[in-house]
PDB file of N, CA and C in Angstrom:
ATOM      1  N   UNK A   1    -117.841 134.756 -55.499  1.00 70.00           N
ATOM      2  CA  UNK A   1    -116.735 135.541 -55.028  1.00 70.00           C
ATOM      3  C   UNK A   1    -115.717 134.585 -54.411  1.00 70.00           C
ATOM      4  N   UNK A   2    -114.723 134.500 -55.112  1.00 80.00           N
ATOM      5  CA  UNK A   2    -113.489 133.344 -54.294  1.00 80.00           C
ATOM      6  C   UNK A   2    -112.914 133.811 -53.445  1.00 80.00           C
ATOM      7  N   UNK A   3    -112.973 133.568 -52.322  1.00 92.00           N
ATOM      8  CA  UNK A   3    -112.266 133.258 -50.948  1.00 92.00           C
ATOM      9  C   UNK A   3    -111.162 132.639 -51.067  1.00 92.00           C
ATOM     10  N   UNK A   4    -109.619 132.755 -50.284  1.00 95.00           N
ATOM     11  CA  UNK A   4    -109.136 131.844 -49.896  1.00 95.00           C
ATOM     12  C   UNK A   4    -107.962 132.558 -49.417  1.00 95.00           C
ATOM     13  N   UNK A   5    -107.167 131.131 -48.453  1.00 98.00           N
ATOM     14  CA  UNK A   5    -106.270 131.530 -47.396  1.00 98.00           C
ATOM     15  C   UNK A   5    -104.703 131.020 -48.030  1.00 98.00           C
ATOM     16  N   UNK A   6    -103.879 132.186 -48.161  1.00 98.00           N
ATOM     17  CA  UNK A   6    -102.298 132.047 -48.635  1.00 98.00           C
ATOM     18  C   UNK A   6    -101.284 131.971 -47.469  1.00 98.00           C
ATOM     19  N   UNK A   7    -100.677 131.024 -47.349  1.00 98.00           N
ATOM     20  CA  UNK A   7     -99.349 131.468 -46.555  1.00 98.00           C
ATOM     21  C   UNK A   7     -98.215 132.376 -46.972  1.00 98.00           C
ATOM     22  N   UNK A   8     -97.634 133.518 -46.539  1.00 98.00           N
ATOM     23  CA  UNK A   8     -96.823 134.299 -46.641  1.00 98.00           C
ATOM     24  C   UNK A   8     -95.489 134.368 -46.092  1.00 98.00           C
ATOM     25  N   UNK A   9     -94.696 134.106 -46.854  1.00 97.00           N
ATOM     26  CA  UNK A   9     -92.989 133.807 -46.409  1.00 97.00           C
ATOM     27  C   UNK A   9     -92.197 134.628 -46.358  1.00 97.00           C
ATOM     28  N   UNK A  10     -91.468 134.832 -46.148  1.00 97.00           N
ATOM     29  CA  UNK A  10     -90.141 135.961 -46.098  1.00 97.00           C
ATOM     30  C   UNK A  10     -89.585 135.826 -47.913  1.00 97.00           C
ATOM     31  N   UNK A  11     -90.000 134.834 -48.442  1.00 96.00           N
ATOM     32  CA  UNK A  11     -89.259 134.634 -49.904  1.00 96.00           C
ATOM     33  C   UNK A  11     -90.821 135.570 -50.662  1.00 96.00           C
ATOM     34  N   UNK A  12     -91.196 136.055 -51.876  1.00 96.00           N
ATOM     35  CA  UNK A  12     -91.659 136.382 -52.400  1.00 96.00           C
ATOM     36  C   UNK A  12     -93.020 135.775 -52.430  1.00 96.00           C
ATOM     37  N   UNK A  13     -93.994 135.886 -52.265  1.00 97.00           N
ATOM     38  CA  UNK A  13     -95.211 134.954 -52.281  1.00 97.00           C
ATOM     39  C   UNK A  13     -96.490 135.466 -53.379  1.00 97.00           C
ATOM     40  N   UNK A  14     -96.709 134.769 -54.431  1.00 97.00           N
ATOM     41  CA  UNK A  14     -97.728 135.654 -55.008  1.00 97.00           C
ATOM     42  C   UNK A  14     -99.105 135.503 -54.411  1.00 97.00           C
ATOM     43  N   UNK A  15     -99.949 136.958 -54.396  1.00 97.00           N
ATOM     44  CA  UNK A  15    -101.196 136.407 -53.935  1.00 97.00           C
ATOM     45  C   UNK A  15    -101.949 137.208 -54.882  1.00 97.00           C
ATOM     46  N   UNK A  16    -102.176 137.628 -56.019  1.00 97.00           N
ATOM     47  CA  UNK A  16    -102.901 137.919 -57.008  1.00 97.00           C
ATOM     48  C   UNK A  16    -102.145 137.320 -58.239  1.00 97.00           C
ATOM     49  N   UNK A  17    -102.503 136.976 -59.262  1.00 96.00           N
ATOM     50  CA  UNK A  17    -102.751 137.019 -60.632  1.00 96.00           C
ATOM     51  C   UNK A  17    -102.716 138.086 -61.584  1.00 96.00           C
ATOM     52  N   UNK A  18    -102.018 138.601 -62.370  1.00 96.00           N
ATOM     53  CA  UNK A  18    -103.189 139.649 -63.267  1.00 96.00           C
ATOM     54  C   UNK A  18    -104.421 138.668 -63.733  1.00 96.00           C
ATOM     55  N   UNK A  19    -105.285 139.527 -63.450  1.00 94.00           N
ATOM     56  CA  UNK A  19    -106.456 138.556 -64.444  1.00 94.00           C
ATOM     57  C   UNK A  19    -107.164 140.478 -64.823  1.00 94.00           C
ATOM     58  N   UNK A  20    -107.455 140.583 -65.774  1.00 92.00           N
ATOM     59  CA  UNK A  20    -108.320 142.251 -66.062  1.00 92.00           C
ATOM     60  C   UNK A  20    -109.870 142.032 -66.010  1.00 92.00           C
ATOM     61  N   UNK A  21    -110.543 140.711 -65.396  1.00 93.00           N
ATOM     62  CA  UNK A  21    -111.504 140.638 -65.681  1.00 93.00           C
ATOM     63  C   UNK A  21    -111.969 140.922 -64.008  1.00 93.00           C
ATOM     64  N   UNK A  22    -110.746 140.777 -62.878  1.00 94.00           N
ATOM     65  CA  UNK A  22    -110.826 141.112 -61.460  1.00 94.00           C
ATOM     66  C   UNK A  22    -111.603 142.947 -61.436  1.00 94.00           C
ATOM     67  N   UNK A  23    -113.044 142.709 -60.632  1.00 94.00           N
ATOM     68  CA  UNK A  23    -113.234 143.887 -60.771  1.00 94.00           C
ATOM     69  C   UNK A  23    -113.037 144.524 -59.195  1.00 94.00           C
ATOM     70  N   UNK A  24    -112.883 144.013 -58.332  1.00 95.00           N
ATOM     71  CA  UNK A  24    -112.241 143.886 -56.250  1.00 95.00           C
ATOM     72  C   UNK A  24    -111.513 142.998 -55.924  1.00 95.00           C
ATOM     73  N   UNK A  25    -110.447 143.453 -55.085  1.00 97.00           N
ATOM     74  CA  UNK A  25    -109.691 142.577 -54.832  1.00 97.00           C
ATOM     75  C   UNK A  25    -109.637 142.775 -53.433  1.00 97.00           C
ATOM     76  N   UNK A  26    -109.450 142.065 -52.105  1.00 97.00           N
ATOM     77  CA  UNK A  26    -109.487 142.399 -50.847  1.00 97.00           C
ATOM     78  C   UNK A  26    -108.564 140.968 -49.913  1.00 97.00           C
ATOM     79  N   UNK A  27    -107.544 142.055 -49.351  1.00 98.00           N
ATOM     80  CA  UNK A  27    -106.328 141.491 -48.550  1.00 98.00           C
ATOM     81  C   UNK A  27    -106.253 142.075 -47.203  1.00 98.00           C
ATOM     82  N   UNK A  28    -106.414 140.558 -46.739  1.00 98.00           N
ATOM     83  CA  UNK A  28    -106.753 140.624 -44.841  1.00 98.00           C
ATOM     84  C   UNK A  28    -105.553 139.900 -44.160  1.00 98.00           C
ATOM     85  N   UNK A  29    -104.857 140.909 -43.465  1.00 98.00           N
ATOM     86  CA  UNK A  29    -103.779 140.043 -42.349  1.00 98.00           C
ATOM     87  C   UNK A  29    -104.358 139.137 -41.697  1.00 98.00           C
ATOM     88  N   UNK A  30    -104.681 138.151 -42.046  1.00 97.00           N
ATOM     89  CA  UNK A  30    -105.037 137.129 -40.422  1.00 97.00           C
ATOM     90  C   UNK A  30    -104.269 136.241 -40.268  1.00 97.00           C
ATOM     91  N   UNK A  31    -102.138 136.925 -39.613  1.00 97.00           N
ATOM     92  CA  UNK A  31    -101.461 136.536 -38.998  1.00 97.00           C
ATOM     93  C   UNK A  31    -101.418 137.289 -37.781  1.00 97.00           C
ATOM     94  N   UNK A  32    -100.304 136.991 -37.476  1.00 98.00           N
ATOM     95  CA  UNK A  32     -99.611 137.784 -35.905  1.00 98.00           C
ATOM     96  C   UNK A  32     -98.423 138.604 -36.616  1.00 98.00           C
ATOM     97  N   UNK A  33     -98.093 138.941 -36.895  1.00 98.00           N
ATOM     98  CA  UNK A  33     -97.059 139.975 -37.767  1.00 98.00           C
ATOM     99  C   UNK A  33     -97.070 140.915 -38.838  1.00 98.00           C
ATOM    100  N   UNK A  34     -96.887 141.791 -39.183  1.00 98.00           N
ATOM    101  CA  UNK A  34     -97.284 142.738 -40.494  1.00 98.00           C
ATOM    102  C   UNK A  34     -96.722 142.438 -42.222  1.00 98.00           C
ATOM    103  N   UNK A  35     -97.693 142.102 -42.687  1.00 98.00           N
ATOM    104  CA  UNK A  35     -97.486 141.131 -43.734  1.00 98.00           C
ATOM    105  C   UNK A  35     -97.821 142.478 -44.783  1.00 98.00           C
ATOM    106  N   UNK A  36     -96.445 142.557 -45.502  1.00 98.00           N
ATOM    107  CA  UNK A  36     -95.810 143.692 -46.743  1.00 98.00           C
ATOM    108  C   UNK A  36     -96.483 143.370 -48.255  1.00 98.00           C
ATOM    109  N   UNK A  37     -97.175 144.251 -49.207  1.00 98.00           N
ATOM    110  CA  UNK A  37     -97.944 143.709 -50.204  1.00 98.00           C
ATOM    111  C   UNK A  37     -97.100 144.836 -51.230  1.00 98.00           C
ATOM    112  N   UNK A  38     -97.141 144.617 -52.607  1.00 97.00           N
ATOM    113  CA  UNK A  38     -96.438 144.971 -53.975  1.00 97.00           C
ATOM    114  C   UNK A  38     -96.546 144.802 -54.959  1.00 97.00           C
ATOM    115  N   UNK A  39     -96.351 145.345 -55.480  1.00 95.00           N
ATOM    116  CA  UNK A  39     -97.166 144.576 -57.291  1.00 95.00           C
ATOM    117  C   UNK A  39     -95.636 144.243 -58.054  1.00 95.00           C
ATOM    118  N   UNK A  40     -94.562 144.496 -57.277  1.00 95.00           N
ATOM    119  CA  UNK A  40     -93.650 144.234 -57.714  1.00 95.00           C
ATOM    120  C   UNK A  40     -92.603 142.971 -56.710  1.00 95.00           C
ATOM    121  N   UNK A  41     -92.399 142.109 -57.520  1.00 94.00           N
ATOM    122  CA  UNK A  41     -91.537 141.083 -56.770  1.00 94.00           C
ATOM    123  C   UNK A  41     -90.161 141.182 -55.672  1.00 94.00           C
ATOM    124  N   UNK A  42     -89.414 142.319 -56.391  1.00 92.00           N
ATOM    125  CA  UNK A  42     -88.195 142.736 -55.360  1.00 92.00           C
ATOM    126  C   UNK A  42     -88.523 143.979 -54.518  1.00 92.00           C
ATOM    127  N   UNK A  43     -87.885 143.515 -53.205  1.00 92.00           N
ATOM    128  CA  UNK A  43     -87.392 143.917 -51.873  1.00 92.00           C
ATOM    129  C   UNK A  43     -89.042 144.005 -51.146  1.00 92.00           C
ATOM    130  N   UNK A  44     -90.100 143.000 -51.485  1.00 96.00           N
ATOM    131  CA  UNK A  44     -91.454 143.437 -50.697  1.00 96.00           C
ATOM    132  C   UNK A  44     -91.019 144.250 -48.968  1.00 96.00           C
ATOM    133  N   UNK A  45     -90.494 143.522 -48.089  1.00 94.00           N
ATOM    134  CA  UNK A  45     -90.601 144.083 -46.597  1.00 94.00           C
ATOM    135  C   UNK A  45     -89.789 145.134 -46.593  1.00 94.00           C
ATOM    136  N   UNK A  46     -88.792 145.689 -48.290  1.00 94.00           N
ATOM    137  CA  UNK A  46     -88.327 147.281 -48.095  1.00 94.00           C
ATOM    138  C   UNK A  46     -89.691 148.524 -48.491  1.00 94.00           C
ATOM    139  N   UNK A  47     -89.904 148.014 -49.800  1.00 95.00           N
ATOM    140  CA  UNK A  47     -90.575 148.901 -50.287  1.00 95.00           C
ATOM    141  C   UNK A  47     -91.741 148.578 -50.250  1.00 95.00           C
ATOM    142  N   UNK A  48     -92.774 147.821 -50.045  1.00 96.00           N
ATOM    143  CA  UNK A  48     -93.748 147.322 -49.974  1.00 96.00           C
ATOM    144  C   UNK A  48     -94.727 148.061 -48.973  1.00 96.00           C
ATOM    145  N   UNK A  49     -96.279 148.295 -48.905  1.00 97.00           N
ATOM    146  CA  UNK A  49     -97.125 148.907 -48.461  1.00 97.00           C
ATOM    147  C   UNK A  49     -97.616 147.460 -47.214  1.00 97.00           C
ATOM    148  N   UNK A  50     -97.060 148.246 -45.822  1.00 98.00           N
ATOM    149  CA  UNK A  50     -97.359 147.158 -44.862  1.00 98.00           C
ATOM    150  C   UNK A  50     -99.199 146.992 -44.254  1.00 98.00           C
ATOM    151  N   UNK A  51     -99.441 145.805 -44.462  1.00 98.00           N
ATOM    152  CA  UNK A  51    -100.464 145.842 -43.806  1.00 98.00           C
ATOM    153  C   UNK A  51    -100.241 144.801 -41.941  1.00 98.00           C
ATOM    154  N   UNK A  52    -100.767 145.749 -41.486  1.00 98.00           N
ATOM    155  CA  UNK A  52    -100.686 145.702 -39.629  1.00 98.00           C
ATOM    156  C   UNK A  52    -101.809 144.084 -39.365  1.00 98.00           C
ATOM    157  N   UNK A  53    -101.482 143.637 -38.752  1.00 98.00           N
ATOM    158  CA  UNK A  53    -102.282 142.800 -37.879  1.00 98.00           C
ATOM    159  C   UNK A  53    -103.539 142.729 -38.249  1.00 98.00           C
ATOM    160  N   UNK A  54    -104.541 141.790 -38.207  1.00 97.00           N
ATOM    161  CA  UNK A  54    -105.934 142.606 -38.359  1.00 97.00           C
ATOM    162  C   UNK A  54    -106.489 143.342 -39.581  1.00 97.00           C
ATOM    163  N   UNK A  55    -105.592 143.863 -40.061  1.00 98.00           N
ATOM    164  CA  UNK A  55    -105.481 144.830 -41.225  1.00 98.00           C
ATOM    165  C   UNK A  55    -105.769 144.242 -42.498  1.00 98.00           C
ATOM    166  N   UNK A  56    -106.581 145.270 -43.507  1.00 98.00           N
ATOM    167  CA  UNK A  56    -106.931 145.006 -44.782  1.00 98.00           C
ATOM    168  C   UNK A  56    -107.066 146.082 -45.352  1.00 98.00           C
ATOM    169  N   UNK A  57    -106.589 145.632 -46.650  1.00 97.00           N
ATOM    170  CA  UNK A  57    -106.749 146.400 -48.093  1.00 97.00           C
ATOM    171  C   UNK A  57    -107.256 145.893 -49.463  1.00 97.00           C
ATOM    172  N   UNK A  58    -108.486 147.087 -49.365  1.00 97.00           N
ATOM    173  CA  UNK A  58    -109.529 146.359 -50.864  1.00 97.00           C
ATOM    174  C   UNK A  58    -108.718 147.542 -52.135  1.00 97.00           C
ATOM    175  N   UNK A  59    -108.758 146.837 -53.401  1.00 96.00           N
ATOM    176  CA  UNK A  59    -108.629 147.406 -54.704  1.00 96.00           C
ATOM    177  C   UNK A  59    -109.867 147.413 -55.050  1.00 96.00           C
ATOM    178  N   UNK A  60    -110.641 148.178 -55.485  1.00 94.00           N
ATOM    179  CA  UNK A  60    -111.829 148.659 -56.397  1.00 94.00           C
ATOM    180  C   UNK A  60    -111.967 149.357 -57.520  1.00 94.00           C
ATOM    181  N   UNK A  61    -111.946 148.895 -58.610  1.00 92.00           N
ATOM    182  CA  UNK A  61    -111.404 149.318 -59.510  1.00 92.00           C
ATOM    183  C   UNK A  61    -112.993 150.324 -60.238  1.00 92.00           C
ATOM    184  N   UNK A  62    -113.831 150.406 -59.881  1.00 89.00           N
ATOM    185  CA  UNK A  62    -115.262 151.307 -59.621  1.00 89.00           C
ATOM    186  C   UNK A  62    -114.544 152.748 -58.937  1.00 89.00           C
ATOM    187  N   UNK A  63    -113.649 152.670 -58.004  1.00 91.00           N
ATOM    188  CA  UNK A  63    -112.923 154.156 -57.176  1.00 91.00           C
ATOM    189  C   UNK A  63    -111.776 153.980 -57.913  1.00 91.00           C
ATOM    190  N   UNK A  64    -111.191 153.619 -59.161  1.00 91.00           N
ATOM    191  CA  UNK A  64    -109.860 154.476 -59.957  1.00 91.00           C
ATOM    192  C   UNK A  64    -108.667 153.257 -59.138  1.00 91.00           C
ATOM    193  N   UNK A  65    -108.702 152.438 -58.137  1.00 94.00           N
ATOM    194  CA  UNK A  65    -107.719 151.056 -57.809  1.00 94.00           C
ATOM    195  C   UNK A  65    -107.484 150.277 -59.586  1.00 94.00           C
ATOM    196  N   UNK A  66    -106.495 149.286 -59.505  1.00 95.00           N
ATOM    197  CA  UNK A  66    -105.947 148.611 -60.546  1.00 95.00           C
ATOM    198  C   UNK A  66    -106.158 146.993 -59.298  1.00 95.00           C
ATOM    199  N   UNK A  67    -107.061 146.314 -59.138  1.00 95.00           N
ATOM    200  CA  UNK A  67    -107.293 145.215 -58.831  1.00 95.00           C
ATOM    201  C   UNK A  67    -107.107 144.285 -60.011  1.00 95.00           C
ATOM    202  N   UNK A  68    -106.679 144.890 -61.442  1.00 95.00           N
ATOM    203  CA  UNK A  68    -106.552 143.507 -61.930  1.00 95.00           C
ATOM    204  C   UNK A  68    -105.055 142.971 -62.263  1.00 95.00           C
ATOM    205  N   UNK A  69    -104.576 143.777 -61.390  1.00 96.00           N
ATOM    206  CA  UNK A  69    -102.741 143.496 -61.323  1.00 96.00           C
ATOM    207  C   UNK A  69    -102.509 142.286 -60.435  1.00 96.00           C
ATOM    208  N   UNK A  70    -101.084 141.700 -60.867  1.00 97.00           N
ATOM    209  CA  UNK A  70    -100.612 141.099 -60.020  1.00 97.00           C
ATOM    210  C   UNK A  70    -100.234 141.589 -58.744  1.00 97.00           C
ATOM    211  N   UNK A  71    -100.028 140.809 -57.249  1.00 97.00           N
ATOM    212  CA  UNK A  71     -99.908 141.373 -56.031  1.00 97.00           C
ATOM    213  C   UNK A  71     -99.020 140.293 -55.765  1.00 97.00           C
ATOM    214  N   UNK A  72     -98.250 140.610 -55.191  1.00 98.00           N
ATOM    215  CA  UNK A  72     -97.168 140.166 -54.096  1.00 98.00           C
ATOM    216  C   UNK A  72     -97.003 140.237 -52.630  1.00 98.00           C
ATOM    217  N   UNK A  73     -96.280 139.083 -51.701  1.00 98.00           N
ATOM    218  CA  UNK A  73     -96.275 139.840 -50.159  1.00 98.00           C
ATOM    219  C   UNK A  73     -95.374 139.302 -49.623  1.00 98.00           C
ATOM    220  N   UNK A  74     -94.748 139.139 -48.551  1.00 98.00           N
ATOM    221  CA  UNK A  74     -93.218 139.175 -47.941  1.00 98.00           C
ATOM    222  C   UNK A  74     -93.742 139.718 -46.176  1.00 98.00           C
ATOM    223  N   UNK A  75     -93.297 138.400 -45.531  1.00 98.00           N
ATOM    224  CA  UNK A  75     -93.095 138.952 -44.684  1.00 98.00           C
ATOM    225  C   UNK A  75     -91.483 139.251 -43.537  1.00 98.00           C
ATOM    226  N   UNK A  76     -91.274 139.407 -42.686  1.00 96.00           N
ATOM    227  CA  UNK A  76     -89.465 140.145 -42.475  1.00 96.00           C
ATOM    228  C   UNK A  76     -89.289 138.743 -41.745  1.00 96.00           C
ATOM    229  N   UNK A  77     -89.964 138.043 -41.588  1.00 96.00           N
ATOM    230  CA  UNK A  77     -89.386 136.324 -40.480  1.00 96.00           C
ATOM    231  C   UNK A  77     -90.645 135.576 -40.506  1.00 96.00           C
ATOM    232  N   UNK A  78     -90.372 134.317 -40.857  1.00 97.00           N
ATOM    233  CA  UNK A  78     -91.397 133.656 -40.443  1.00 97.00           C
ATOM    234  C   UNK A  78     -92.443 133.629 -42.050  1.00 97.00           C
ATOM    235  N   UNK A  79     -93.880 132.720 -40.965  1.00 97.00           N
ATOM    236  CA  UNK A  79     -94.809 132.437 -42.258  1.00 97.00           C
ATOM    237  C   UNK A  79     -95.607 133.410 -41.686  1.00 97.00           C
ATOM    238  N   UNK A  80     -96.517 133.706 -42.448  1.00 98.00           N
ATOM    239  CA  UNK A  80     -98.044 134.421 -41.547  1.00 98.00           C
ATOM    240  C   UNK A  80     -99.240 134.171 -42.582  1.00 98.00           C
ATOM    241  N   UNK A  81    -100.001 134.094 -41.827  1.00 98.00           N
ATOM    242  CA  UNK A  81    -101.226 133.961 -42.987  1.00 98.00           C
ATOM    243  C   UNK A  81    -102.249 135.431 -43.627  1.00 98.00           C
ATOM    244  N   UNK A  82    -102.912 135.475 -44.948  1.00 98.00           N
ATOM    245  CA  UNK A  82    -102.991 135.709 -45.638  1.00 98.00           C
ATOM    246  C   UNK A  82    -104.824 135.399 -46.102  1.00 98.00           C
ATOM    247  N   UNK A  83    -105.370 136.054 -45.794  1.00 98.00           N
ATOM    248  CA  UNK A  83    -106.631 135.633 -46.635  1.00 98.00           C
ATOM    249  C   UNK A  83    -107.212 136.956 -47.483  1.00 98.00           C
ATOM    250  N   UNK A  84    -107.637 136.247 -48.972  1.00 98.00           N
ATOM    251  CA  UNK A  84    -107.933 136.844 -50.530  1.00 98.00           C
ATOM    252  C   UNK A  84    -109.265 136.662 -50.594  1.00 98.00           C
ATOM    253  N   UNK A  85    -109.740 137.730 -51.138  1.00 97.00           N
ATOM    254  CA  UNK A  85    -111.009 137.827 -51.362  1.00 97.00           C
ATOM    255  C   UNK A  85    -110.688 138.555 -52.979  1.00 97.00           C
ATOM    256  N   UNK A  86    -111.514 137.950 -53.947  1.00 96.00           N
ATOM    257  CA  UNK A  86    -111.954 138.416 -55.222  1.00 96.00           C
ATOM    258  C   UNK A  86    -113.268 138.425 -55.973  1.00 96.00           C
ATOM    259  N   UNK A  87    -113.410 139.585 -56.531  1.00 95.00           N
ATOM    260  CA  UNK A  87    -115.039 139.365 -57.503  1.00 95.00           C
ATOM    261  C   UNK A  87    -114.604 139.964 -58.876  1.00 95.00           C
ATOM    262  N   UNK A  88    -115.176 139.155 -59.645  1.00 93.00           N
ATOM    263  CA  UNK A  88    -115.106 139.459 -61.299  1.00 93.00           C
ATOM    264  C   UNK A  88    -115.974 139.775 -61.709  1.00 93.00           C
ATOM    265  N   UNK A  89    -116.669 140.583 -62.777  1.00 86.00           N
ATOM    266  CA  UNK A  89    -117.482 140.804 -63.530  1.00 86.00           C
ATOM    267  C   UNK A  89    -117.544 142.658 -63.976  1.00 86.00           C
ATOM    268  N   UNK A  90    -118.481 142.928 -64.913  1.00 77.00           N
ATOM    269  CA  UNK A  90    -118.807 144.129 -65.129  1.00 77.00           C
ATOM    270  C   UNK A  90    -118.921 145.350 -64.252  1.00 77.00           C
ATOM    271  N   UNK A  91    -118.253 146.542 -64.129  1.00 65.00           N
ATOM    272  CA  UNK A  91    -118.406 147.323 -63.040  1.00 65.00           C
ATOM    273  C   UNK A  91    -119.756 147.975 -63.688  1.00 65.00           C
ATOM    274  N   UNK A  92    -121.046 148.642 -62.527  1.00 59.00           N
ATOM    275  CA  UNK A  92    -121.874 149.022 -63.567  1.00 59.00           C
ATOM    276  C   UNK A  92    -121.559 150.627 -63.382  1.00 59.00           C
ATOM    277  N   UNK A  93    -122.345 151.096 -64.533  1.00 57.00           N
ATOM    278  CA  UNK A  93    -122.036 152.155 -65.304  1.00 57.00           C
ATOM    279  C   UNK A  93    -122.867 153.167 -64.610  1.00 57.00           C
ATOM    280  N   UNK A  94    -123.911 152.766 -63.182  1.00 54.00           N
ATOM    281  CA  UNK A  94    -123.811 153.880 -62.126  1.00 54.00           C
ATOM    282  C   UNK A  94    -123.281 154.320 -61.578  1.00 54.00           C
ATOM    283  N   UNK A  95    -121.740 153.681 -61.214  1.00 52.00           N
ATOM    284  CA  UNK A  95    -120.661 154.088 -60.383  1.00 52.00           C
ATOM    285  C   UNK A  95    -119.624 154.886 -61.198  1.00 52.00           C
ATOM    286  N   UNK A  96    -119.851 155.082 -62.544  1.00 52.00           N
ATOM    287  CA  UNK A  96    -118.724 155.991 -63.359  1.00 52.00           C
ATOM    288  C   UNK A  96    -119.904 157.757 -63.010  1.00 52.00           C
ATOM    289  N   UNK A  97    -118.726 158.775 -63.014  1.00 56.00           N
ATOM    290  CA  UNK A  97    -119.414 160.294 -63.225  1.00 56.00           C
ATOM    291  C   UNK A  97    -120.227 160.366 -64.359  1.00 56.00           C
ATOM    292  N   UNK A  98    -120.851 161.434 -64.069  1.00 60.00           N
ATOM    293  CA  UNK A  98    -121.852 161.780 -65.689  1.00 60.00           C
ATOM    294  C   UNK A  98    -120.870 162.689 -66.027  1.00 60.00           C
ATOM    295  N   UNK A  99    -120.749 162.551 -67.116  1.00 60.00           N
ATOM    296  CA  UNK A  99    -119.635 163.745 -68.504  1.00 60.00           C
ATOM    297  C   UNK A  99    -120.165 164.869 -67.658  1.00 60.00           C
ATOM    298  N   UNK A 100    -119.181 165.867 -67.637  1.00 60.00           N
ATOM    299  CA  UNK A 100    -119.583 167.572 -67.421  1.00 60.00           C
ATOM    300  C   UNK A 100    -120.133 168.338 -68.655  1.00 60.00           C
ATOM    301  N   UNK A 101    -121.462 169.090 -69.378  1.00 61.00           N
ATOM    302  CA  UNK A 101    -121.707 169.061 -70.180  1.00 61.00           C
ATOM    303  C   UNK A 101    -122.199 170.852 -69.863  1.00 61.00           C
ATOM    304  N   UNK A 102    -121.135 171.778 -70.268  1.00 65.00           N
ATOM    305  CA  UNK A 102    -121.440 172.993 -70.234  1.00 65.00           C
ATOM    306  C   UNK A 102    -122.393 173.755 -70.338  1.00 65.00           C
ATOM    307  N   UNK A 103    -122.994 174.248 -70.193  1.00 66.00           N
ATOM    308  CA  UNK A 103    -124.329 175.029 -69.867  1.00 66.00           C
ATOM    309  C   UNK A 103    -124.068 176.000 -70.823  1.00 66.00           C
ATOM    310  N   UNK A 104    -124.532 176.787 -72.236  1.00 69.00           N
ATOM    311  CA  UNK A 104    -124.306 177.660 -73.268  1.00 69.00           C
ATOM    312  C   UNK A 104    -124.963 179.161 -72.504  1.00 69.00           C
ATOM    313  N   UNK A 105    -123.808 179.732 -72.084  1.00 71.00           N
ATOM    314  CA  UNK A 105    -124.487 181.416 -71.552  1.00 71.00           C
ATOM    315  C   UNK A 105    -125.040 181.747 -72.390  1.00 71.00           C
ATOM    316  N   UNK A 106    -127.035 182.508 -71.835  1.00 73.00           N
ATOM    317  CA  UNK A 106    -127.708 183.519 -71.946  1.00 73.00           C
ATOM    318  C   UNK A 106    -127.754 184.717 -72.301  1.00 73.00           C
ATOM    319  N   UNK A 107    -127.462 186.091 -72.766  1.00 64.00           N
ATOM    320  CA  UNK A 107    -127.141 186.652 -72.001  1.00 64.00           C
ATOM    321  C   UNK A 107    -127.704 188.025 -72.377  1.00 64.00           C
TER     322      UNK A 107
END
């Protein structure tokens, strides 16, 4: 599972990849400021989903998330830091529903 720590700028910063083989993806503020995340490059600290201090957000793509997108982050001044967590491989096929399979009335 790769670990690692990004600095985050006020200019556009990528911190994912697409890769489709990403099956979790997990983003931890460990700055002092609220560091803005996006899958899209323009206006991150307008439109962007802020994560607070302290704060994290996992993609799981097992619960219906798209972890194998690219991610972006922006913060409004300054650097702040940034640590990524990722795991790749097969989601298993206990975590999908069983088909709904109608029951033929009796009657």
């Amino acid at each position: 599972m790769p670990m690692r720590s990004v600095t985050v700028t006020t200019a556009s910063t990528p911190v994912l990849s697409f890769n489709n083989r990403r099956t979790t993806a997990s983003l931890t503020n460990n700055g002092s400021a609220t560091i803005f995340i996006n899958s899209s490059q323009a206006d991150i600290t307008t439109n962007g989903y802020p994560i607070s201090v302290g704060g994290s957000i996992d993609f799981i793509r097992a619960l219906g998330d798209e972890p194998q997108l690219a991610m972006y982050a922006a913060v409004a001044t300054g650097s702040e830091n940034m640590r990524v967590i990722e795991q790749y491989g097969a989601v298993p096929d206990s975590l999908y529903p069983e088909p709904f399979l109608p029951v033929p009335f009796e009657g």
